Short mmCIF file of C-alpha atoms in Angstrom, two decimals:
data_model
loop_
_atom_site.label_atom_id
_atom_site.label_comp_id
_atom_site.label_asym_id
_atom_site.label_seq_id
_atom_site.Cartn_x
_atom_site.Cartn_y
_atom_site.Cartn_z
CA MET A 1 -36.49 -64.95 39.53
CA ALA A 2 -33.61 -62.74 40.76
CA THR A 3 -35.28 -59.65 39.33
CA ASN A 4 -38.47 -60.30 41.20
CA SER A 5 -36.64 -60.58 44.50
CA MET A 6 -34.69 -57.44 43.68
CA ALA A 7 -37.90 -55.64 42.89
CA ILE A 8 -39.52 -56.86 46.16
CA SER A 9 -36.45 -55.85 48.06
CA HIS A 10 -36.37 -52.56 46.46
CA GLY A 11 -40.08 -51.93 47.20
CA VAL A 12 -39.66 -52.80 50.83
CA GLU A 13 -36.60 -50.37 51.07
CA ALA A 14 -38.65 -47.66 49.41
CA ARG A 15 -41.53 -48.23 51.82
CA SER A 16 -39.14 -48.30 54.78
CA ILE A 17 -37.62 -44.92 53.78
CA SER A 18 -41.15 -43.31 53.24
CA GLN A 19 -42.32 -44.68 56.59
CA GLY A 20 -39.13 -43.38 58.25
CA ALA A 21 -39.68 -40.03 56.69
CA VAL A 22 -43.32 -39.97 57.99
CA VAL A 23 -42.10 -40.78 61.56
CA VAL A 24 -39.44 -37.95 61.39
CA LEU A 25 -42.13 -35.56 60.15
CA GLY A 26 -44.52 -36.78 63.03
CA ARG A 27 -41.71 -36.24 65.62
CA PHE A 28 -41.14 -32.68 64.26
CA LEU A 29 -44.76 -31.73 64.26
CA PHE A 30 -45.29 -33.21 67.71
CA VAL A 31 -42.39 -31.35 69.29
CA LEU A 32 -42.90 -28.02 67.48
CA ILE A 33 -45.35 -26.73 70.02
CA PHE A 34 -43.00 -27.47 72.95
CA LEU A 35 -39.97 -25.87 71.28
CA MET A 36 -41.87 -22.78 70.19
CA ALA A 37 -43.59 -22.24 73.52
CA ALA A 38 -40.74 -23.03 75.86
CA PRO A 39 -39.03 -19.62 75.57
CA ASN A 40 -42.18 -17.92 76.97
CA HIS A 41 -41.66 -19.92 80.18
CA PHE A 42 -38.86 -17.63 81.00
CA ALA A 43 -40.86 -14.48 80.51
CA LYS A 44 -42.23 -12.46 83.58
CA GLN A 45 -45.73 -12.43 82.12
CA THR A 46 -45.95 -16.17 81.92
CA ILE A 47 -44.60 -16.58 85.49
CA ALA A 48 -47.07 -14.00 86.67
CA PHE A 49 -49.99 -15.67 84.94
CA ALA A 50 -49.09 -19.03 86.40
CA ALA A 51 -48.77 -17.60 89.85
CA SER A 52 -52.25 -15.99 89.42
CA GLN A 53 -53.58 -19.47 88.63
CA GLY A 54 -52.22 -20.91 91.93
CA VAL A 55 -49.05 -22.47 90.54
CA PRO A 56 -46.84 -22.86 93.64
CA LEU A 57 -43.33 -21.44 93.40
CA ALA A 58 -44.18 -20.18 89.85
CA SER A 59 -40.86 -18.29 89.64
CA ILE A 60 -39.13 -21.66 89.85
CA ALA A 61 -41.70 -24.04 88.49
CA VAL A 62 -42.44 -22.16 85.19
CA PRO A 63 -38.78 -21.80 84.06
CA LEU A 64 -38.22 -25.43 85.06
CA SER A 65 -41.21 -26.37 82.88
CA GLY A 66 -39.48 -24.55 80.01
CA VAL A 67 -36.31 -26.57 80.48
CA LEU A 68 -38.41 -29.75 80.46
CA ALA A 69 -40.14 -28.75 77.29
CA ILE A 70 -36.90 -27.84 75.53
CA ALA A 71 -34.98 -30.94 76.78
CA GLY A 72 -37.92 -33.34 75.94
CA GLY A 73 -38.73 -31.73 72.62
CA LEU A 74 -35.09 -31.76 71.46
CA SER A 75 -34.75 -35.36 72.60
CA ILE A 76 -37.72 -36.58 70.65
CA LEU A 77 -36.93 -34.45 67.57
CA LEU A 78 -33.34 -35.78 67.31
CA GLY A 79 -34.45 -39.25 68.52
CA TYR A 80 -31.71 -39.22 71.11
CA ARG A 81 -32.83 -40.97 74.20
CA ALA A 82 -36.31 -40.28 72.97
CA LYS A 83 -38.08 -42.50 75.61
CA LEU A 84 -36.62 -40.30 78.34
CA GLY A 85 -37.44 -37.19 76.46
CA ALA A 86 -41.00 -38.37 76.22
CA TRP A 87 -41.09 -38.88 80.07
CA LEU A 88 -39.80 -35.33 80.45
CA LEU A 89 -42.78 -34.06 78.42
CA VAL A 90 -45.12 -36.29 80.50
CA LEU A 91 -43.67 -34.59 83.60
CA PHE A 92 -44.25 -31.28 81.92
CA LEU A 93 -47.80 -31.89 80.64
CA VAL A 94 -49.51 -33.48 83.66
CA PRO A 95 -49.11 -30.47 86.06
CA VAL A 96 -49.57 -27.86 83.34
CA THR A 97 -52.73 -29.45 82.14
CA LEU A 98 -54.23 -29.90 85.54
CA MET A 99 -53.16 -26.53 86.98
CA LEU A 100 -53.60 -24.23 84.02
CA HIS A 101 -56.53 -25.58 82.10
CA LYS A 102 -59.22 -26.21 84.90
CA PHE A 103 -62.10 -25.70 82.52
CA TRP A 104 -64.56 -27.10 85.18
CA THR A 105 -63.95 -24.05 87.38
CA VAL A 106 -64.50 -21.43 84.70
CA GLN A 107 -67.86 -19.55 84.78
CA ASP A 108 -67.77 -17.85 81.40
CA PRO A 109 -69.11 -20.54 78.86
CA MET A 110 -66.80 -19.24 76.10
CA MET A 111 -63.72 -19.38 78.27
CA ALA A 112 -64.73 -22.74 79.74
CA GLN A 113 -64.93 -24.06 76.20
CA MET A 114 -61.52 -22.63 75.34
CA GLN A 115 -59.90 -24.07 78.49
CA MET A 116 -61.56 -27.55 77.72
CA ILE A 117 -60.01 -27.46 74.18
CA LEU A 118 -56.60 -26.53 75.62
CA PHE A 119 -57.05 -29.36 78.25
CA MET A 120 -57.94 -31.90 75.66
CA LYS A 121 -55.06 -30.77 73.34
CA ASN A 122 -52.78 -31.42 76.28
CA VAL A 123 -54.33 -34.87 76.90
CA ALA A 124 -53.80 -35.76 73.26
CA MET A 125 -50.16 -34.65 73.50
CA LEU A 126 -49.80 -36.64 76.77
CA GLY A 127 -51.06 -39.80 74.83
CA ALA A 128 -48.49 -39.21 72.14
CA ALA A 129 -45.73 -38.78 74.63
CA LEU A 130 -46.72 -41.95 76.44
CA LEU A 131 -46.59 -43.81 73.09
CA ILE A 132 -43.09 -42.43 72.40
CA SER A 133 -42.08 -43.41 75.93
CA GLN A 134 -42.81 -47.04 75.19
CA PHE A 135 -41.94 -47.41 71.43
CA GLY A 136 -39.12 -44.76 71.06
CA ALA A 137 -38.26 -42.49 68.24
CA GLY A 138 -38.54 -45.02 65.39
CA PRO A 139 -36.25 -45.06 62.24
CA PHE A 140 -34.04 -42.21 61.29
CA SER A 141 -33.11 -41.30 64.89
CA LEU A 142 -29.97 -41.21 66.81
CA ASP A 143 -31.40 -43.96 69.00
CA ALA A 144 -31.87 -46.22 65.98
CA ARG A 145 -28.42 -45.49 64.66
CA ARG A 146 -26.94 -46.19 68.11
CA SER A 147 -28.62 -49.59 68.35
CA ARG A 148 -27.10 -50.76 65.05
#
């Protein structure tokens, strides 16, 4: 009887480790786009593009959005105050999505389609950020370690 309970316990532990690894991989894949794109938010070309799209105070707003992307991305990646990090990404995604991917205003069908794809990508990432804002980073995170 004892061996069966050990086998069950070991099976639960192995599943728990594999689930934790999947969550870590998911966090990494989710934040990769934010961490890779954020440095561009400090480039003159990116600021100029945002200004051409009507972003107010682009010289301040665009670098600030880069800071939000880096802070939120690292927070979720490390699982340190991940709920707050997720809200930072929500704060980043909402204005970026609405101001820079206005597919409904684009005349060229090919460009309208491209902008709609980017808009929907951001909406999907917004959904993931909202989930993390409620459920946190999961296992194998600094938040989980802190709560032990």
